[in-house]
PDB file of C-alpha atoms in Angstrom:
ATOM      1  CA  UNK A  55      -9.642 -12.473 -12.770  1.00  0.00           C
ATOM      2  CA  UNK A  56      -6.805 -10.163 -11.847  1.00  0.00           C
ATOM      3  CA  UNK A  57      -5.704  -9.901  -8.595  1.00  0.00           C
ATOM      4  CA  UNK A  58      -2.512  -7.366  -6.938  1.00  0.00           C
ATOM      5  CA  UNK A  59      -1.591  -8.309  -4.005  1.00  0.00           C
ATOM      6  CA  UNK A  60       1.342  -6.293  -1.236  1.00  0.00           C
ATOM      7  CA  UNK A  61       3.388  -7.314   1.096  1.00  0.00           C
ATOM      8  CA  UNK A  62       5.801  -6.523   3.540  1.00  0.00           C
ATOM      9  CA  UNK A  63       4.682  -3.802   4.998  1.00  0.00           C
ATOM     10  CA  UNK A  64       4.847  -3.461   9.111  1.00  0.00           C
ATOM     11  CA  UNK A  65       6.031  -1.773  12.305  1.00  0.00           C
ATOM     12  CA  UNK A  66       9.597   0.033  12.206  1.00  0.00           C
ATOM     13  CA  UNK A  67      11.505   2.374  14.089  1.00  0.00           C
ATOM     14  CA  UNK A  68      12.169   5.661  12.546  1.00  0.00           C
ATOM     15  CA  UNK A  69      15.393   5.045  10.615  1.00  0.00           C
ATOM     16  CA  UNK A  70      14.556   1.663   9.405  1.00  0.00           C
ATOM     17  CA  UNK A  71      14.105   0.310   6.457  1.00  0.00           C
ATOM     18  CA  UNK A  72      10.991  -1.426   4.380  1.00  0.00           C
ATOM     19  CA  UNK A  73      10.630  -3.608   1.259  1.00  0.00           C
ATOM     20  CA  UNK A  74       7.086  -4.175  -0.153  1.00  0.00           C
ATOM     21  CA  UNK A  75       6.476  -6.351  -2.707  1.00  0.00           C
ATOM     22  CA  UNK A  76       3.281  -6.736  -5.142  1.00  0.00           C
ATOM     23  CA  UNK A  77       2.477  -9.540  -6.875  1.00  0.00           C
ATOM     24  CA  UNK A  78       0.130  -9.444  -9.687  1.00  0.00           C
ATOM     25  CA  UNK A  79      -1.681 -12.798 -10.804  1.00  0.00           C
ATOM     26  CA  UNK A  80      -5.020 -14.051 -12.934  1.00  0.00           C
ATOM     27  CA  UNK A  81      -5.569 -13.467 -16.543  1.00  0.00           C
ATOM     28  CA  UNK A  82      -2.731 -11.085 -17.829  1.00  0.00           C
ATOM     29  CA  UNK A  83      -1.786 -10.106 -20.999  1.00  0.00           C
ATOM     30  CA  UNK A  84       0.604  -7.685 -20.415  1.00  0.00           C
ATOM     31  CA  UNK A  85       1.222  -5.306 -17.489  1.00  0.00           C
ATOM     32  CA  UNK A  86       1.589  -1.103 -18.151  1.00  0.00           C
ATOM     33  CA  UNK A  87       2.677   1.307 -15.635  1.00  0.00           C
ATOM     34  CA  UNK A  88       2.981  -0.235 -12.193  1.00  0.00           C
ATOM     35  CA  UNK A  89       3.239   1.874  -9.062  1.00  0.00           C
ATOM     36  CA  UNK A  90       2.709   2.541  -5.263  1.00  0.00           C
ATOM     37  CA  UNK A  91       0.832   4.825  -4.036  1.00  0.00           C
ATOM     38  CA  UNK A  92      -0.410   5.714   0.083  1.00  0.00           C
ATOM     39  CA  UNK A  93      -2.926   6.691   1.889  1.00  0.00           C
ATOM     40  CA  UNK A  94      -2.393   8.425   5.644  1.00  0.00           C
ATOM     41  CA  UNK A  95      -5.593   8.928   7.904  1.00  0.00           C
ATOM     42  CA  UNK A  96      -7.518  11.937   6.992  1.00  0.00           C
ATOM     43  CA  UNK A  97      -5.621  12.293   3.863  1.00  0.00           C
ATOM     44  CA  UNK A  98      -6.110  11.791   0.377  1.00  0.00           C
ATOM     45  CA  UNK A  99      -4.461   8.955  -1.169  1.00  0.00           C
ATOM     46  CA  UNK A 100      -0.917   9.937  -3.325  1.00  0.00           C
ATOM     47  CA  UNK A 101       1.656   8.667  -5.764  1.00  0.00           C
ATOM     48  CA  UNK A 102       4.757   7.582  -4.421  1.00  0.00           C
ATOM     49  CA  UNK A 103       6.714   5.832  -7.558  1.00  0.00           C
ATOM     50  CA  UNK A 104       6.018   4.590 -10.638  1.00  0.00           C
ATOM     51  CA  UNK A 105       7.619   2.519 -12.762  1.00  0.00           C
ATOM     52  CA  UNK A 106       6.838   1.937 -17.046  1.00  0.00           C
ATOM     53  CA  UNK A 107       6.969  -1.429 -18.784  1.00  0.00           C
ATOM     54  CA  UNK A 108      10.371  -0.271 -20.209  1.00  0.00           C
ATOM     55  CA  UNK A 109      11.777   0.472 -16.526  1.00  0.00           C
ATOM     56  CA  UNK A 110      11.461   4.395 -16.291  1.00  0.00           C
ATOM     57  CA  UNK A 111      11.206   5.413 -13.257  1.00  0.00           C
ATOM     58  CA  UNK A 112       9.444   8.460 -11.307  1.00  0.00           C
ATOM     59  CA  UNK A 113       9.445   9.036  -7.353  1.00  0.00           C
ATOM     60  CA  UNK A 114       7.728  11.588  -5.556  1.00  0.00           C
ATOM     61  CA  UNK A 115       9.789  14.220  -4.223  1.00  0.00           C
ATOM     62  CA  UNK A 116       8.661  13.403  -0.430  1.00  0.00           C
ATOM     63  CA  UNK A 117      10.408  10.266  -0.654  1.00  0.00           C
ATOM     64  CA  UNK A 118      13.191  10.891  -3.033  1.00  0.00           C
ATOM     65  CA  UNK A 119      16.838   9.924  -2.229  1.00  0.00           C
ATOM     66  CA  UNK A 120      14.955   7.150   0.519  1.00  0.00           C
ATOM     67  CA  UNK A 121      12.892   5.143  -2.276  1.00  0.00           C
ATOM     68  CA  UNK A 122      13.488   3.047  -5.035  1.00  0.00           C
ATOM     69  CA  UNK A 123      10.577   0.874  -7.107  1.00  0.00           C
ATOM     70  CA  UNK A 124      11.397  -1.566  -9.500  1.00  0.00           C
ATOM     71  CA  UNK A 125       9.756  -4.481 -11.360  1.00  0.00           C
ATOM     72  CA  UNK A 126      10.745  -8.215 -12.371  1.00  0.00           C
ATOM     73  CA  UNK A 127       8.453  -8.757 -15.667  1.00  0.00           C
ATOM     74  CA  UNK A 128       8.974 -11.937 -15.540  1.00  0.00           C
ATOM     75  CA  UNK A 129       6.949 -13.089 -12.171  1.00  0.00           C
ATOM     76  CA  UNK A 130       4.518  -9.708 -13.077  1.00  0.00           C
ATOM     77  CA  UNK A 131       6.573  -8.576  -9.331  1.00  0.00           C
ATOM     78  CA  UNK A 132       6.339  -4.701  -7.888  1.00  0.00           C
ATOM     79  CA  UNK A 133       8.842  -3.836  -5.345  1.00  0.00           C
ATOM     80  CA  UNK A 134       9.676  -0.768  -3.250  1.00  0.00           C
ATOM     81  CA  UNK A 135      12.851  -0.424  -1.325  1.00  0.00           C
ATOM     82  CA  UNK A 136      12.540   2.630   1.615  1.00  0.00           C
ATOM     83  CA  UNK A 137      14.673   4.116   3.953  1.00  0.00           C
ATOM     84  CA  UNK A 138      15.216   6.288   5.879  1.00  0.00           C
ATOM     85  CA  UNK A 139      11.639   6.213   7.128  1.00  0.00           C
ATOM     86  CA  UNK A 140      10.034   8.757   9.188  1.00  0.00           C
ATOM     87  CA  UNK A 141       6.737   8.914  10.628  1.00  0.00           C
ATOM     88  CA  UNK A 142       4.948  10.336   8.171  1.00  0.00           C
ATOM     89  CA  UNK A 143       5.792   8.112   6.564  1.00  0.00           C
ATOM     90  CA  UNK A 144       3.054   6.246   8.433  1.00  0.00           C
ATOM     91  CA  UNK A 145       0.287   4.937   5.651  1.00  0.00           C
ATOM     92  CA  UNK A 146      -1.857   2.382   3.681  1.00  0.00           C
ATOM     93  CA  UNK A 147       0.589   1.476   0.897  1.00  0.00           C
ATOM     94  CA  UNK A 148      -1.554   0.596  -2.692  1.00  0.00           C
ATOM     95  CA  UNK A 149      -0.048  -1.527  -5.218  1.00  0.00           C
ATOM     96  CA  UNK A 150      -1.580   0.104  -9.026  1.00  0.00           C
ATOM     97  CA  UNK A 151      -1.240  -1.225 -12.079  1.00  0.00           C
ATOM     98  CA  UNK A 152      -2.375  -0.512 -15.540  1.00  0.00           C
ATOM     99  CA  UNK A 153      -3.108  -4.366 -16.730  1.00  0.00           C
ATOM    100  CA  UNK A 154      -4.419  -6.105 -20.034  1.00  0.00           C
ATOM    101  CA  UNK A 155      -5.978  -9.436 -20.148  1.00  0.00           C
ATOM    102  CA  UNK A 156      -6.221  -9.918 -23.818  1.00  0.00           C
ATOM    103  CA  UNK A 157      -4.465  -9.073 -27.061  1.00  0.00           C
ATOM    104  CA  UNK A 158      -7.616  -6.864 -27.946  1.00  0.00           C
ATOM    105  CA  UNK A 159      -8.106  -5.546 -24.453  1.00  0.00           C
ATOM    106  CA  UNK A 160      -7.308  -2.398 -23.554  1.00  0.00           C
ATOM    107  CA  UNK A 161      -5.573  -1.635 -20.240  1.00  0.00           C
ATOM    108  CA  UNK A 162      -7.777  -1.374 -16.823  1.00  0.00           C
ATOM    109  CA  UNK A 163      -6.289  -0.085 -13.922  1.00  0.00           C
ATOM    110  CA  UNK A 164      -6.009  -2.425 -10.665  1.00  0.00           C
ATOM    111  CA  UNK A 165      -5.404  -2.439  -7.102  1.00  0.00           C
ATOM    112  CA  UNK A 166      -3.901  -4.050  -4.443  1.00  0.00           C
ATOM    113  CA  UNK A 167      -5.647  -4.037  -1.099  1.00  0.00           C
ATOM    114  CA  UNK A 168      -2.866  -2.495   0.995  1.00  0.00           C
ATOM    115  CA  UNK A 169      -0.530  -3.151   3.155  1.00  0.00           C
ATOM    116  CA  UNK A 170       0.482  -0.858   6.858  1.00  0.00           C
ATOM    117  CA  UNK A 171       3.455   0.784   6.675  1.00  0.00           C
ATOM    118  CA  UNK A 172       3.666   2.183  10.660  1.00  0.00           C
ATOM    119  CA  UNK A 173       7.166   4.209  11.837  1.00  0.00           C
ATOM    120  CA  UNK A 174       7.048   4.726  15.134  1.00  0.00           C
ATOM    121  CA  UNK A 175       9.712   3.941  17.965  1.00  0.00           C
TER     122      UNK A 175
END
């Protein structure tokens, strides 16, 4: 009923620059926290930037000063905006987002089903 789905993700050269987008669509009521998290081989998955319903945003010290995440509530639209990228920078990037599909439904948490992110020259 709810789907989240990311794009823009790709190859670039260390330096360059990304923007991934998210779109959420379905049944939705209203949208909570949205945010991005990643997922490198062999590692566990981790928050990169979240972003409230009222626009408050937190970034994860490993990518702060190179990332920005922001939302349009209108078309139910997650975005992040990196630069700078390095190669470990190199992941699975997950679109998350805390989503209601009624006015007496509480929020259930979706995800996207990634996108690559590769930085490599």
């Amino acid at each position: 009923q709810v789907q989240l789905v990311e794009s823009g993700g790709g190859l670039v050269q260390p330096g360059g620059s990304l923007r991934l987008s998210c779109a959420a669509s379905g049944r939705i009521f209203s949208i909570n926290d949205m945010g991005w998290f990643r997922q490198a081989p062999g590692k566990q998955r981790e928050l990169v930037a979240v972003v409230t319903s009222a626009g408050s945003t937190t970034v994860a010290d490993f990518v702060k000063g190179r990332c920005s995440i922001s939302r349009d509530n209108a078309k139910n639209t997650l975005f992040l905006e990196m630069n700078s990228l390095k190669p470990e920078d190199t992941a699975v990037y997950y679109c998350n987002a805390g989503i209601s599909t009624g006015w007496n439904t509480g929020y259930a948490d979706y995800w996207g089903q990634g996108t690559q992110v590769t930085v490599s020259s």
